[in-house]
PDB file of C-alpha atoms in Angstrom:
ATOM      1  CA  GLY A  16       0.000   0.000   0.000  1.00  0.00           C
ATOM      2  CA  ASP A  17       0.868   3.676  -0.091  1.00  0.00           C
ATOM      3  CA  SER A  18       3.162   5.095   2.566  1.00  0.00           C
ATOM      4  CA  VAL A  19       5.025   8.293   3.425  1.00  0.00           C
ATOM      5  CA  THR A  20       8.206   8.427   5.473  1.00  0.00           C
ATOM      6  CA  GLN A  21       9.392  11.667   7.031  1.00  0.00           C
ATOM      7  CA  MET A  22      12.600  12.456   8.851  1.00  0.00           C
ATOM      8  CA  GLU A  23      12.353  12.055  12.586  1.00  0.00           C
ATOM      9  CA  GLY A  24      11.966  15.153  14.671  1.00  0.00           C
ATOM     10  CA  PRO A  25      12.008  17.306  16.530  1.00  0.00           C
ATOM     11  CA  VAL A  26      14.094  19.776  14.571  1.00  0.00           C
ATOM     12  CA  THR A  27      15.419  22.878  16.319  1.00  0.00           C
ATOM     13  CA  LEU A  28      16.996  25.713  14.336  1.00  0.00           C
ATOM     14  CA  SER A  29      18.086  29.260  14.915  1.00  0.00           C
ATOM     15  CA  GLU A  30      16.312  32.052  13.081  1.00  0.00           C
ATOM     16  CA  GLU A  31      17.582  32.543   9.506  1.00  0.00           C
ATOM     17  CA  ALA A  32      18.968  29.003   9.304  1.00  0.00           C
ATOM     18  CA  PHE A  33      18.381  26.765   6.285  1.00  0.00           C
ATOM     19  CA  LEU A  34      15.688  24.126   6.656  1.00  0.00           C
ATOM     20  CA  THR A  35      15.368  20.721   5.047  1.00  0.00           C
ATOM     21  CA  ILE A  36      12.747  18.158   6.052  1.00  0.00           C
ATOM     22  CA  ASN A  37      13.103  14.919   4.145  1.00  0.00           C
ATOM     23  CA  CYS A  38      10.118  13.026   2.774  1.00  0.00           C
ATOM     24  CA  THR A  39      10.035   9.856   0.702  1.00  0.00           C
ATOM     25  CA  TYR A  40       7.034   7.934  -0.492  1.00  0.00           C
ATOM     26  CA  THR A  41       5.809   4.617  -1.811  1.00  0.00           C
ATOM     27  CA  ALA A  42       2.811   4.550  -4.110  1.00  0.00           C
ATOM     28  CA  THR A  43       1.349   2.202  -6.680  1.00  0.00           C
ATOM     29  CA  GLY A  44       0.369   4.907  -9.153  1.00  0.00           C
ATOM     30  CA  TYR A  45       1.470   8.459  -9.913  1.00  0.00           C
ATOM     31  CA  PRO A  46       0.463  10.378  -6.818  1.00  0.00           C
ATOM     32  CA  SER A  47       0.044  14.042  -6.082  1.00  0.00           C
ATOM     33  CA  LEU A  48       2.277  15.189  -3.227  1.00  0.00           C
ATOM     34  CA  PHE A  49       1.569  17.711  -0.498  1.00  0.00           C
ATOM     35  CA  TRP A  50       3.095  19.452   2.482  1.00  0.00           C
ATOM     36  CA  TYR A  51       0.705  20.454   5.233  1.00  0.00           C
ATOM     37  CA  VAL A  52       1.554  22.598   8.264  1.00  0.00           C
ATOM     38  CA  GLN A  53      -0.091  22.487  11.686  1.00  0.00           C
ATOM     39  CA  TYR A  54       0.379  25.419  14.036  1.00  0.00           C
ATOM     40  CA  PRO A  55      -0.231  24.862  17.752  1.00  0.00           C
ATOM     41  CA  GLY A  56      -3.889  24.345  18.555  1.00  0.00           C
ATOM     42  CA  GLU A  57      -4.983  24.483  14.919  1.00  0.00           C
ATOM     43  CA  GLY A  58      -5.930  22.140  12.131  1.00  0.00           C
ATOM     44  CA  LEU A  59      -3.720  21.292   9.179  1.00  0.00           C
ATOM     45  CA  GLN A  60      -3.268  23.821   6.375  1.00  0.00           C
ATOM     46  CA  LEU A  61      -1.982  23.098   2.901  1.00  0.00           C
ATOM     47  CA  LEU A  62       1.463  24.647   2.503  1.00  0.00           C
ATOM     48  CA  LEU A  63       2.276  23.535  -1.045  1.00  0.00           C
ATOM     49  CA  LYS A  64       1.651  20.761  -3.528  1.00  0.00           C
ATOM     50  CA  ALA A  65       2.982  19.174  -6.729  1.00  0.00           C
ATOM     51  CA  THR A  66       0.992  16.995  -9.064  1.00  0.00           C
ATOM     52  CA  LYS A  67       3.567  15.496 -11.431  1.00  0.00           C
ATOM     53  CA  ALA A  68       7.242  14.654 -11.691  1.00  0.00           C
ATOM     54  CA  ASP A  69       9.666  17.599 -11.642  1.00  0.00           C
ATOM     55  CA  ASP A  70       6.936  20.003 -10.505  1.00  0.00           C
ATOM     56  CA  LYS A  71       8.067  22.439  -7.828  1.00  0.00           C
ATOM     57  CA  GLY A  72       5.559  23.576  -5.243  1.00  0.00           C
ATOM     58  CA  SER A  73       6.274  26.813  -3.403  1.00  0.00           C
ATOM     59  CA  ASN A  74       4.611  29.047  -0.835  1.00  0.00           C
ATOM     60  CA  LYS A  75       5.728  31.473   1.891  1.00  0.00           C
ATOM     61  CA  GLY A  76       9.389  30.853   1.044  1.00  0.00           C
ATOM     62  CA  PHE A  77       9.040  27.068   1.294  1.00  0.00           C
ATOM     63  CA  GLU A  78       9.771  24.854  -1.707  1.00  0.00           C
ATOM     64  CA  ALA A  79       9.582  21.173  -2.569  1.00  0.00           C
ATOM     65  CA  THR A  80      10.292  19.386  -5.849  1.00  0.00           C
ATOM     66  CA  TYR A  81       8.559  16.175  -6.929  1.00  0.00           C
ATOM     67  CA  ARG A  82      11.397  13.735  -7.668  1.00  0.00           C
ATOM     68  CA  LYS A  83      10.024  10.578  -9.226  1.00  0.00           C
ATOM     69  CA  GLU A  84      13.425   8.929  -9.652  1.00  0.00           C
ATOM     70  CA  THR A  85      14.147   9.121  -5.921  1.00  0.00           C
ATOM     71  CA  THR A  86      10.463   9.051  -4.824  1.00  0.00           C
ATOM     72  CA  SER A  87      11.095  12.116  -2.711  1.00  0.00           C
ATOM     73  CA  PHE A  88       9.472  15.466  -1.933  1.00  0.00           C
ATOM     74  CA  HIS A  89      11.825  17.221   0.471  1.00  0.00           C
ATOM     75  CA  LEU A  90      10.722  20.509   2.038  1.00  0.00           C
ATOM     76  CA  GLU A  91      13.217  23.404   2.057  1.00  0.00           C
ATOM     77  CA  LYS A  92      13.352  27.002   3.176  1.00  0.00           C
ATOM     78  CA  GLY A  93      16.362  29.245   2.890  1.00  0.00           C
ATOM     79  CA  SER A  94      15.836  31.312   6.020  1.00  0.00           C
ATOM     80  CA  VAL A  95      13.414  30.206   8.721  1.00  0.00           C
ATOM     81  CA  GLN A  96      11.599  32.517  11.106  1.00  0.00           C
ATOM     82  CA  VAL A  97      10.281  32.000  14.618  1.00  0.00           C
ATOM     83  CA  SER A  98       6.770  32.057  13.149  1.00  0.00           C
ATOM     84  CA  ASP A  99       7.593  28.916  11.114  1.00  0.00           C
ATOM     85  CA  SER A 100       7.587  26.854  14.306  1.00  0.00           C
ATOM     86  CA  ALA A 101       4.964  24.177  13.692  1.00  0.00           C
ATOM     87  CA  VAL A 102       4.493  20.529  12.768  1.00  0.00           C
ATOM     88  CA  TYR A 103       4.993  19.723   9.087  1.00  0.00           C
ATOM     89  CA  PHE A 104       3.305  16.765   7.406  1.00  0.00           C
ATOM     90  CA  CYS A 105       4.183  15.245   4.056  1.00  0.00           C
ATOM     91  CA  ALA A 106       1.264  13.530   2.313  1.00  0.00           C
ATOM     92  CA  LEU A 107       0.294  11.871  -0.940  1.00  0.00           C
ATOM     93  CA  SER A 108      -2.900  11.259  -2.834  1.00  0.00           C
ATOM     94  CA  ASP A 109      -2.876   8.263  -5.127  1.00  0.00           C
ATOM     95  CA  PRO A 110      -5.221   8.205  -8.150  1.00  0.00           C
ATOM     96  CA  GLY A 111      -6.434   4.799  -7.010  1.00  0.00           C
ATOM     97  CA  SER A 112      -7.370   6.046  -3.567  1.00  0.00           C
ATOM     98  CA  ALA A 113     -10.180   8.391  -4.555  1.00  0.00           C
ATOM     99  CA  ARG A 114      -8.770  11.557  -3.009  1.00  0.00           C
ATOM    100  CA  GLN A 115      -7.730  10.006   0.277  1.00  0.00           C
ATOM    101  CA  LEU A 116      -4.524  11.413   1.733  1.00  0.00           C
ATOM    102  CA  THR A 117      -1.781   9.246   3.200  1.00  0.00           C
ATOM    103  CA  PHE A 118       0.190  11.258   5.770  1.00  0.00           C
ATOM    104  CA  GLY A 119       3.670  10.944   7.146  1.00  0.00           C
ATOM    105  CA  SER A 120       4.193  11.013  10.899  1.00  0.00           C
ATOM    106  CA  GLY A 121       4.916  14.735  11.021  1.00  0.00           C
ATOM    107  CA  THR A 122       8.064  16.678  11.926  1.00  0.00           C
ATOM    108  CA  GLN A 123       8.058  19.188  14.766  1.00  0.00           C
ATOM    109  CA  LEU A 124      10.064  22.311  13.900  1.00  0.00           C
ATOM    110  CA  THR A 125      11.092  24.822  16.543  1.00  0.00           C
ATOM    111  CA  VAL A 126      12.837  28.025  15.474  1.00  0.00           C
ATOM    112  CA  LEU A 127      14.670  29.942  18.189  1.00  0.00           C
ATOM    113  CA  PRO A 128      15.247  33.713  18.044  1.00  0.00           C
TER     114      PRO A 128
ATOM    115  CA  ASP B  13     -15.974  31.700   3.738  1.00  0.00           C
ATOM    116  CA  ALA B  14     -16.023  30.447   7.332  1.00  0.00           C
ATOM    117  CA  GLY B  15     -14.002  27.339   6.604  1.00  0.00           C
ATOM    118  CA  VAL B  16     -14.735  23.954   8.117  1.00  0.00           C
ATOM    119  CA  ILE B  17     -16.539  24.348  11.427  1.00  0.00           C
ATOM    120  CA  GLN B  18     -16.275  21.804  14.212  1.00  0.00           C
ATOM    121  CA  SER B  19     -17.995  21.664  17.564  1.00  0.00           C
ATOM    122  CA  PRO B  20     -17.341  21.413  20.370  1.00  0.00           C
ATOM    123  CA  ARG B  21     -13.691  22.521  20.404  1.00  0.00           C
ATOM    124  CA  HIS B  22     -13.094  20.707  23.668  1.00  0.00           C
ATOM    125  CA  GLU B  23     -14.986  17.832  25.239  1.00  0.00           C
ATOM    126  CA  VAL B  24     -14.297  16.195  28.569  1.00  0.00           C
ATOM    127  CA  THR B  25     -16.411  13.198  29.455  1.00  0.00           C
ATOM    128  CA  GLU B  26     -16.386  10.166  31.671  1.00  0.00           C
ATOM    129  CA  MET B  27     -15.788   6.663  30.465  1.00  0.00           C
ATOM    130  CA  GLY B  28     -18.994   5.026  29.282  1.00  0.00           C
ATOM    131  CA  GLN B  29     -20.680   8.229  28.184  1.00  0.00           C
ATOM    132  CA  GLU B  30     -21.810   8.937  24.643  1.00  0.00           C
ATOM    133  CA  VAL B  31     -19.884  11.599  22.732  1.00  0.00           C
ATOM    134  CA  THR B  32     -21.032  13.346  19.562  1.00  0.00           C
ATOM    135  CA  LEU B  33     -18.697  15.470  17.481  1.00  0.00           C
ATOM    136  CA  ARG B  34     -20.084  17.752  14.814  1.00  0.00           C
ATOM    137  CA  CYS B  35     -18.772  19.119  11.540  1.00  0.00           C
ATOM    138  CA  LYS B  36     -19.979  21.595   8.965  1.00  0.00           C
ATOM    139  CA  PRO B  37     -17.960  21.371   5.738  1.00  0.00           C
ATOM    140  CA  ILE B  38     -17.241  24.238   3.406  1.00  0.00           C
ATOM    141  CA  SER B  39     -20.240  25.040   1.269  1.00  0.00           C
ATOM    142  CA  GLY B  40     -20.003  23.391  -2.144  1.00  0.00           C
ATOM    143  CA  HIS B  41     -17.543  20.713  -1.059  1.00  0.00           C
ATOM    144  CA  ASN B  42     -18.807  17.200  -1.641  1.00  0.00           C
ATOM    145  CA  SER B  43     -16.162  15.114   0.121  1.00  0.00           C
ATOM    146  CA  LEU B  44     -15.844  14.979   3.902  1.00  0.00           C
ATOM    147  CA  PHE B  45     -13.209  13.234   5.977  1.00  0.00           C
ATOM    148  CA  TRP B  46     -12.915  12.404   9.690  1.00  0.00           C
ATOM    149  CA  TYR B  47      -9.416  12.004  11.153  1.00  0.00           C
ATOM    150  CA  ARG B  48      -8.060  11.203  14.586  1.00  0.00           C
ATOM    151  CA  GLN B  49      -4.703  12.506  15.822  1.00  0.00           C
ATOM    152  CA  THR B  50      -2.748  11.087  18.744  1.00  0.00           C
ATOM    153  CA  MET B  51       0.889  11.213  19.749  1.00  0.00           C
ATOM    154  CA  MET B  52       1.213   7.454  19.495  1.00  0.00           C
ATOM    155  CA  ARG B  53      -0.516   6.828  16.178  1.00  0.00           C
ATOM    156  CA  GLY B  54      -0.236  10.190  14.423  1.00  0.00           C
ATOM    157  CA  LEU B  55      -2.986  11.197  11.992  1.00  0.00           C
ATOM    158  CA  GLU B  56      -5.417   8.430  11.066  1.00  0.00           C
ATOM    159  CA  LEU B  57      -8.265   8.565   8.558  1.00  0.00           C
ATOM    160  CA  LEU B  58     -11.385   7.162  10.183  1.00  0.00           C
ATOM    161  CA  ILE B  59     -14.003   7.510   7.452  1.00  0.00           C
ATOM    162  CA  TYR B  60     -14.785   9.571   4.408  1.00  0.00           C
ATOM    163  CA  PHE B  61     -17.960  10.516   2.589  1.00  0.00           C
ATOM    164  CA  ASN B  62     -18.544  11.508  -1.004  1.00  0.00           C
ATOM    165  CA  ASN B  63     -21.856  13.188  -1.830  1.00  0.00           C
ATOM    166  CA  ASN B  64     -23.077  12.280   1.685  1.00  0.00           C
ATOM    167  CA  VAL B  65     -22.435   8.565   1.144  1.00  0.00           C
ATOM    168  CA  PRO B  66     -19.814   6.732   3.252  1.00  0.00           C
ATOM    169  CA  ILE B  67     -17.171   5.449   0.853  1.00  0.00           C
ATOM    170  CA  ASP B  68     -14.552   3.953   3.134  1.00  0.00           C
ATOM    171  CA  ASP B  69     -14.960   3.348   6.861  1.00  0.00           C
ATOM    172  CA  SER B  70     -12.123   0.869   7.204  1.00  0.00           C
ATOM    173  CA  GLY B  71     -10.339   3.237   9.567  1.00  0.00           C
ATOM    174  CA  MET B  72     -13.128   3.263  12.130  1.00  0.00           C
ATOM    175  CA  PRO B  73     -11.593   1.582  15.173  1.00  0.00           C
ATOM    176  CA  GLU B  74     -14.539  -0.523  16.273  1.00  0.00           C
ATOM    177  CA  ASP B  75     -18.292  -0.686  16.532  1.00  0.00           C
ATOM    178  CA  ARG B  76     -18.331   1.951  19.244  1.00  0.00           C
ATOM    179  CA  PHE B  77     -17.631   4.520  16.524  1.00  0.00           C
ATOM    180  CA  SER B  78     -20.234   5.607  14.009  1.00  0.00           C
ATOM    181  CA  ALA B  79     -20.487   8.494  11.554  1.00  0.00           C
ATOM    182  CA  LYS B  80     -23.341  10.010   9.614  1.00  0.00           C
ATOM    183  CA  MET B  81     -23.788  12.664   6.999  1.00  0.00           C
ATOM    184  CA  PRO B  82     -27.521  13.370   6.705  1.00  0.00           C
ATOM    185  CA  ASN B  83     -26.989  16.245   4.271  1.00  0.00           C
ATOM    186  CA  ALA B  84     -24.261  18.120   2.444  1.00  0.00           C
ATOM    187  CA  SER B  85     -23.738  20.622   5.243  1.00  0.00           C
ATOM    188  CA  PHE B  86     -23.522  18.461   8.343  1.00  0.00           C
ATOM    189  CA  SER B  87     -21.794  15.364   9.667  1.00  0.00           C
ATOM    190  CA  THR B  88     -21.470  13.712  13.052  1.00  0.00           C
ATOM    191  CA  LEU B  89     -19.011  11.296  14.595  1.00  0.00           C
ATOM    192  CA  LYS B  90     -20.399   9.424  17.576  1.00  0.00           C
ATOM    193  CA  ILE B  91     -18.578   7.316  20.139  1.00  0.00           C
ATOM    194  CA  GLN B  92     -20.712   5.129  22.369  1.00  0.00           C
ATOM    195  CA  PRO B  93     -19.610   4.135  24.924  1.00  0.00           C
ATOM    196  CA  SER B  94     -16.464   6.220  25.169  1.00  0.00           C
ATOM    197  CA  GLU B  95     -13.228   4.866  26.635  1.00  0.00           C
ATOM    198  CA  PRO B  96     -10.059   6.611  27.875  1.00  0.00           C
ATOM    199  CA  ARG B  97      -8.134   5.330  24.837  1.00  0.00           C
ATOM    200  CA  ASP B  98     -10.446   7.398  22.614  1.00  0.00           C
ATOM    201  CA  SER B  99      -8.828  10.571  23.967  1.00  0.00           C
ATOM    202  CA  ALA B 100      -7.430  12.394  20.937  1.00  0.00           C
ATOM    203  CA  VAL B 101      -7.942  15.364  18.667  1.00  0.00           C
ATOM    204  CA  TYR B 102     -10.570  14.649  16.029  1.00  0.00           C
ATOM    205  CA  PHE B 103     -10.396  16.602  12.770  1.00  0.00           C
ATOM    206  CA  CYS B 104     -12.951  17.017  10.059  1.00  0.00           C
ATOM    207  CA  ALA B 105     -11.823  18.012   6.567  1.00  0.00           C
ATOM    208  CA  SER B 106     -13.664  18.718   3.337  1.00  0.00           C
ATOM    209  CA  SER B 107     -12.703  18.796  -0.305  1.00  0.00           C
ATOM    210  CA  SER B 108     -14.344  19.923  -3.519  1.00  0.00           C
ATOM    211  CA  GLY B 109     -15.587  17.539  -6.169  1.00  0.00           C
ATOM    212  CA  GLY B 110     -14.194  16.009  -9.300  1.00  0.00           C
ATOM    213  CA  THR B 111     -11.759  13.192  -9.850  1.00  0.00           C
ATOM    214  CA  ASP B 112      -8.586  15.272  -9.668  1.00  0.00           C
ATOM    215  CA  VAL B 113      -6.494  13.865  -6.841  1.00  0.00           C
ATOM    216  CA  SER B 114      -4.728  17.178  -6.409  1.00  0.00           C
ATOM    217  CA  TYR B 115      -7.781  18.668  -4.739  1.00  0.00           C
ATOM    218  CA  GLU B 116      -6.848  20.206  -1.427  1.00  0.00           C
ATOM    219  CA  GLN B 117      -8.433  19.067   1.817  1.00  0.00           C
ATOM    220  CA  TYR B 118      -9.440  21.890   4.146  1.00  0.00           C
ATOM    221  CA  PHE B 119      -9.224  21.021   7.810  1.00  0.00           C
ATOM    222  CA  GLY B 120     -11.305  22.256  10.692  1.00  0.00           C
ATOM    223  CA  PRO B 121      -9.727  23.362  13.993  1.00  0.00           C
ATOM    224  CA  GLY B 122     -10.393  19.997  15.617  1.00  0.00           C
ATOM    225  CA  THR B 123     -12.184  18.744  18.710  1.00  0.00           C
ATOM    226  CA  ARG B 124      -9.961  17.796  21.622  1.00  0.00           C
ATOM    227  CA  LEU B 125     -11.641  14.868  23.381  1.00  0.00           C
ATOM    228  CA  THR B 126     -10.622  13.756  26.847  1.00  0.00           C
ATOM    229  CA  VAL B 127     -12.237  10.656  28.326  1.00  0.00           C
ATOM    230  CA  THR B 128     -11.557  10.160  32.022  1.00  0.00           C
TER     231      THR B 128
END
Protein backbone atom coordinates (compact mmCIF):
# COMPACT_ATOMS: atom_id res chain seq x y z
CA GLY A 1 0.00 0.00 0.00
CA ASP A 2 0.87 3.68 -0.09
CA SER A 3 3.16 5.10 2.57
CA VAL A 4 5.03 8.29 3.42
CA THR A 5 8.21 8.43 5.47
CA GLN A 6 9.39 11.67 7.03
CA MET A 7 12.60 12.46 8.85
CA GLU A 8 12.35 12.05 12.59
CA GLY A 9 11.97 15.15 14.67
CA PRO A 10 12.01 17.31 16.53
CA VAL A 11 14.09 19.78 14.57
CA THR A 12 15.42 22.88 16.32
CA LEU A 13 17.00 25.71 14.34
CA SER A 14 18.09 29.26 14.91
CA GLU A 15 16.31 32.05 13.08
CA GLU A 16 17.58 32.54 9.51
CA ALA A 17 18.97 29.00 9.30
CA PHE A 18 18.38 26.77 6.28
CA LEU A 19 15.69 24.13 6.66
CA THR A 20 15.37 20.72 5.05
CA ILE A 21 12.75 18.16 6.05
CA ASN A 22 13.10 14.92 4.15
CA CYS A 23 10.12 13.03 2.77
CA THR A 24 10.04 9.86 0.70
CA TYR A 25 7.03 7.93 -0.49
CA THR A 26 5.81 4.62 -1.81
CA ALA A 27 2.81 4.55 -4.11
CA THR A 28 1.35 2.20 -6.68
CA GLY A 29 0.37 4.91 -9.15
CA TYR A 30 1.47 8.46 -9.91
CA PRO A 31 0.46 10.38 -6.82
CA SER A 32 0.04 14.04 -6.08
CA LEU A 33 2.28 15.19 -3.23
CA PHE A 34 1.57 17.71 -0.50
CA TRP A 35 3.10 19.45 2.48
CA TYR A 36 0.70 20.45 5.23
CA VAL A 37 1.55 22.60 8.26
CA GLN A 38 -0.09 22.49 11.69
CA TYR A 39 0.38 25.42 14.04
CA PRO A 40 -0.23 24.86 17.75
CA GLY A 41 -3.89 24.34 18.55
CA GLU A 42 -4.98 24.48 14.92
CA GLY A 43 -5.93 22.14 12.13
CA LEU A 44 -3.72 21.29 9.18
CA GLN A 45 -3.27 23.82 6.38
CA LEU A 46 -1.98 23.10 2.90
CA LEU A 47 1.46 24.65 2.50
CA LEU A 48 2.28 23.53 -1.05
CA LYS A 49 1.65 20.76 -3.53
CA ALA A 50 2.98 19.17 -6.73
CA THR A 51 0.99 16.99 -9.06
CA LYS A 52 3.57 15.50 -11.43
CA ALA A 53 7.24 14.65 -11.69
CA ASP A 54 9.67 17.60 -11.64
CA ASP A 55 6.94 20.00 -10.51
CA LYS A 56 8.07 22.44 -7.83
CA GLY A 57 5.56 23.58 -5.24
CA SER A 58 6.27 26.81 -3.40
CA ASN A 59 4.61 29.05 -0.84
CA LYS A 60 5.73 31.47 1.89
CA GLY A 61 9.39 30.85 1.04
CA PHE A 62 9.04 27.07 1.29
CA GLU A 63 9.77 24.85 -1.71
CA ALA A 64 9.58 21.17 -2.57
CA THR A 65 10.29 19.39 -5.85
CA TYR A 66 8.56 16.17 -6.93
CA ARG A 67 11.40 13.73 -7.67
CA LYS A 68 10.02 10.58 -9.23
CA GLU A 69 13.42 8.93 -9.65
CA THR A 70 14.15 9.12 -5.92
CA THR A 71 10.46 9.05 -4.82
CA SER A 72 11.09 12.12 -2.71
CA PHE A 73 9.47 15.47 -1.93
CA HIS A 74 11.82 17.22 0.47
CA LEU A 75 10.72 20.51 2.04
CA GLU A 76 13.22 23.40 2.06
CA LYS A 77 13.35 27.00 3.18
CA GLY A 78 16.36 29.24 2.89
CA SER A 79 15.84 31.31 6.02
CA VAL A 80 13.41 30.21 8.72
CA GLN A 81 11.60 32.52 11.11
CA VAL A 82 10.28 32.00 14.62
CA SER A 83 6.77 32.06 13.15
CA ASP A 84 7.59 28.92 11.11
CA SER A 85 7.59 26.85 14.31
CA ALA A 86 4.96 24.18 13.69
CA VAL A 87 4.49 20.53 12.77
CA TYR A 88 4.99 19.72 9.09
CA PHE A 89 3.31 16.77 7.41
CA CYS A 90 4.18 15.25 4.06
CA ALA A 91 1.26 13.53 2.31
CA LEU A 92 0.29 11.87 -0.94
CA SER A 93 -2.90 11.26 -2.83
CA ASP A 94 -2.88 8.26 -5.13
CA PRO A 95 -5.22 8.20 -8.15
CA GLY A 96 -6.43 4.80 -7.01
CA SER A 97 -7.37 6.05 -3.57
CA ALA A 98 -10.18 8.39 -4.56
CA ARG A 99 -8.77 11.56 -3.01
CA GLN A 100 -7.73 10.01 0.28
CA LEU A 101 -4.52 11.41 1.73
CA THR A 102 -1.78 9.25 3.20
CA PHE A 103 0.19 11.26 5.77
CA GLY A 104 3.67 10.94 7.15
CA SER A 105 4.19 11.01 10.90
CA GLY A 106 4.92 14.73 11.02
CA THR A 107 8.06 16.68 11.93
CA GLN A 108 8.06 19.19 14.77
CA LEU A 109 10.06 22.31 13.90
CA THR A 110 11.09 24.82 16.54
CA VAL A 111 12.84 28.02 15.47
CA LEU A 112 14.67 29.94 18.19
CA PRO A 113 15.25 33.71 18.04
CA ASP B 1 -15.97 31.70 3.74
CA ALA B 2 -16.02 30.45 7.33
CA GLY B 3 -14.00 27.34 6.60
CA VAL B 4 -14.73 23.95 8.12
CA ILE B 5 -16.54 24.35 11.43
CA GLN B 6 -16.27 21.80 14.21
CA SER B 7 -18.00 21.66 17.56
CA PRO B 8 -17.34 21.41 20.37
CA ARG B 9 -13.69 22.52 20.40
CA HIS B 10 -13.09 20.71 23.67
CA GLU B 11 -14.99 17.83 25.24
CA VAL B 12 -14.30 16.19 28.57
CA THR B 13 -16.41 13.20 29.46
CA GLU B 14 -16.39 10.17 31.67
CA MET B 15 -15.79 6.66 30.47
CA GLY B 16 -18.99 5.03 29.28
CA GLN B 17 -20.68 8.23 28.18
CA GLU B 18 -21.81 8.94 24.64
CA VAL B 19 -19.88 11.60 22.73
CA THR B 20 -21.03 13.35 19.56
CA LEU B 21 -18.70 15.47 17.48
CA ARG B 22 -20.08 17.75 14.81
CA CYS B 23 -18.77 19.12 11.54
CA LYS B 24 -19.98 21.59 8.97
CA PRO B 25 -17.96 21.37 5.74
CA ILE B 26 -17.24 24.24 3.41
CA SER B 27 -20.24 25.04 1.27
CA GLY B 28 -20.00 23.39 -2.14
CA HIS B 29 -17.54 20.71 -1.06
CA ASN B 30 -18.81 17.20 -1.64
CA SER B 31 -16.16 15.11 0.12
CA LEU B 32 -15.84 14.98 3.90
CA PHE B 33 -13.21 13.23 5.98
CA TRP B 34 -12.92 12.40 9.69
CA TYR B 35 -9.42 12.00 11.15
CA ARG B 36 -8.06 11.20 14.59
CA GLN B 37 -4.70 12.51 15.82
CA THR B 38 -2.75 11.09 18.74
CA MET B 39 0.89 11.21 19.75
CA MET B 40 1.21 7.45 19.50
CA ARG B 41 -0.52 6.83 16.18
CA GLY B 42 -0.24 10.19 14.42
CA LEU B 43 -2.99 11.20 11.99
CA GLU B 44 -5.42 8.43 11.07
CA LEU B 45 -8.27 8.56 8.56
CA LEU B 46 -11.39 7.16 10.18
CA ILE B 47 -14.00 7.51 7.45
CA TYR B 48 -14.79 9.57 4.41
CA PHE B 49 -17.96 10.52 2.59
CA ASN B 50 -18.54 11.51 -1.00
CA ASN B 51 -21.86 13.19 -1.83
CA ASN B 52 -23.08 12.28 1.68
CA VAL B 53 -22.44 8.57 1.14
CA PRO B 54 -19.81 6.73 3.25
CA ILE B 55 -17.17 5.45 0.85
CA ASP B 56 -14.55 3.95 3.13
CA ASP B 57 -14.96 3.35 6.86
CA SER B 58 -12.12 0.87 7.20
CA GLY B 59 -10.34 3.24 9.57
CA MET B 60 -13.13 3.26 12.13
CA PRO B 61 -11.59 1.58 15.17
CA GLU B 62 -14.54 -0.52 16.27
CA ASP B 63 -18.29 -0.69 16.53
CA ARG B 64 -18.33 1.95 19.24
CA PHE B 65 -17.63 4.52 16.52
CA SER B 66 -20.23 5.61 14.01
CA ALA B 67 -20.49 8.49 11.55
CA LYS B 68 -23.34 10.01 9.61
CA MET B 69 -23.79 12.66 7.00
CA PRO B 70 -27.52 13.37 6.70
CA ASN B 71 -26.99 16.25 4.27
CA ALA B 72 -24.26 18.12 2.44
CA SER B 73 -23.74 20.62 5.24
CA PHE B 74 -23.52 18.46 8.34
CA SER B 75 -21.79 15.36 9.67
CA THR B 76 -21.47 13.71 13.05
CA LEU B 77 -19.01 11.30 14.59
CA LYS B 78 -20.40 9.42 17.58
CA ILE B 79 -18.58 7.32 20.14
CA GLN B 80 -20.71 5.13 22.37
CA PRO B 81 -19.61 4.14 24.92
CA SER B 82 -16.46 6.22 25.17
CA GLU B 83 -13.23 4.87 26.64
CA PRO B 84 -10.06 6.61 27.87
CA ARG B 85 -8.13 5.33 24.84
CA ASP B 86 -10.45 7.40 22.61
CA SER B 87 -8.83 10.57 23.97
CA ALA B 88 -7.43 12.39 20.94
CA VAL B 89 -7.94 15.36 18.67
CA TYR B 90 -10.57 14.65 16.03
CA PHE B 91 -10.40 16.60 12.77
CA CYS B 92 -12.95 17.02 10.06
CA ALA B 93 -11.82 18.01 6.57
CA SER B 94 -13.66 18.72 3.34
CA SER B 95 -12.70 18.80 -0.30
CA SER B 96 -14.34 19.92 -3.52
CA GLY B 97 -15.59 17.54 -6.17
CA GLY B 98 -14.19 16.01 -9.30
CA THR B 99 -11.76 13.19 -9.85
CA ASP B 100 -8.59 15.27 -9.67
CA VAL B 101 -6.49 13.86 -6.84
CA SER B 102 -4.73 17.18 -6.41
CA TYR B 103 -7.78 18.67 -4.74
CA GLU B 104 -6.85 20.21 -1.43
CA GLN B 105 -8.43 19.07 1.82
CA TYR B 106 -9.44 21.89 4.15
CA PHE B 107 -9.22 21.02 7.81
CA GLY B 108 -11.31 22.26 10.69
CA PRO B 109 -9.73 23.36 13.99
CA GLY B 110 -10.39 20.00 15.62
CA THR B 111 -12.18 18.74 18.71
CA ARG B 112 -9.96 17.80 21.62
CA LEU B 113 -11.64 14.87 23.38
CA THR B 114 -10.62 13.76 26.85
CA VAL B 115 -12.24 10.66 28.33
CA THR B 116 -11.56 10.16 32.02
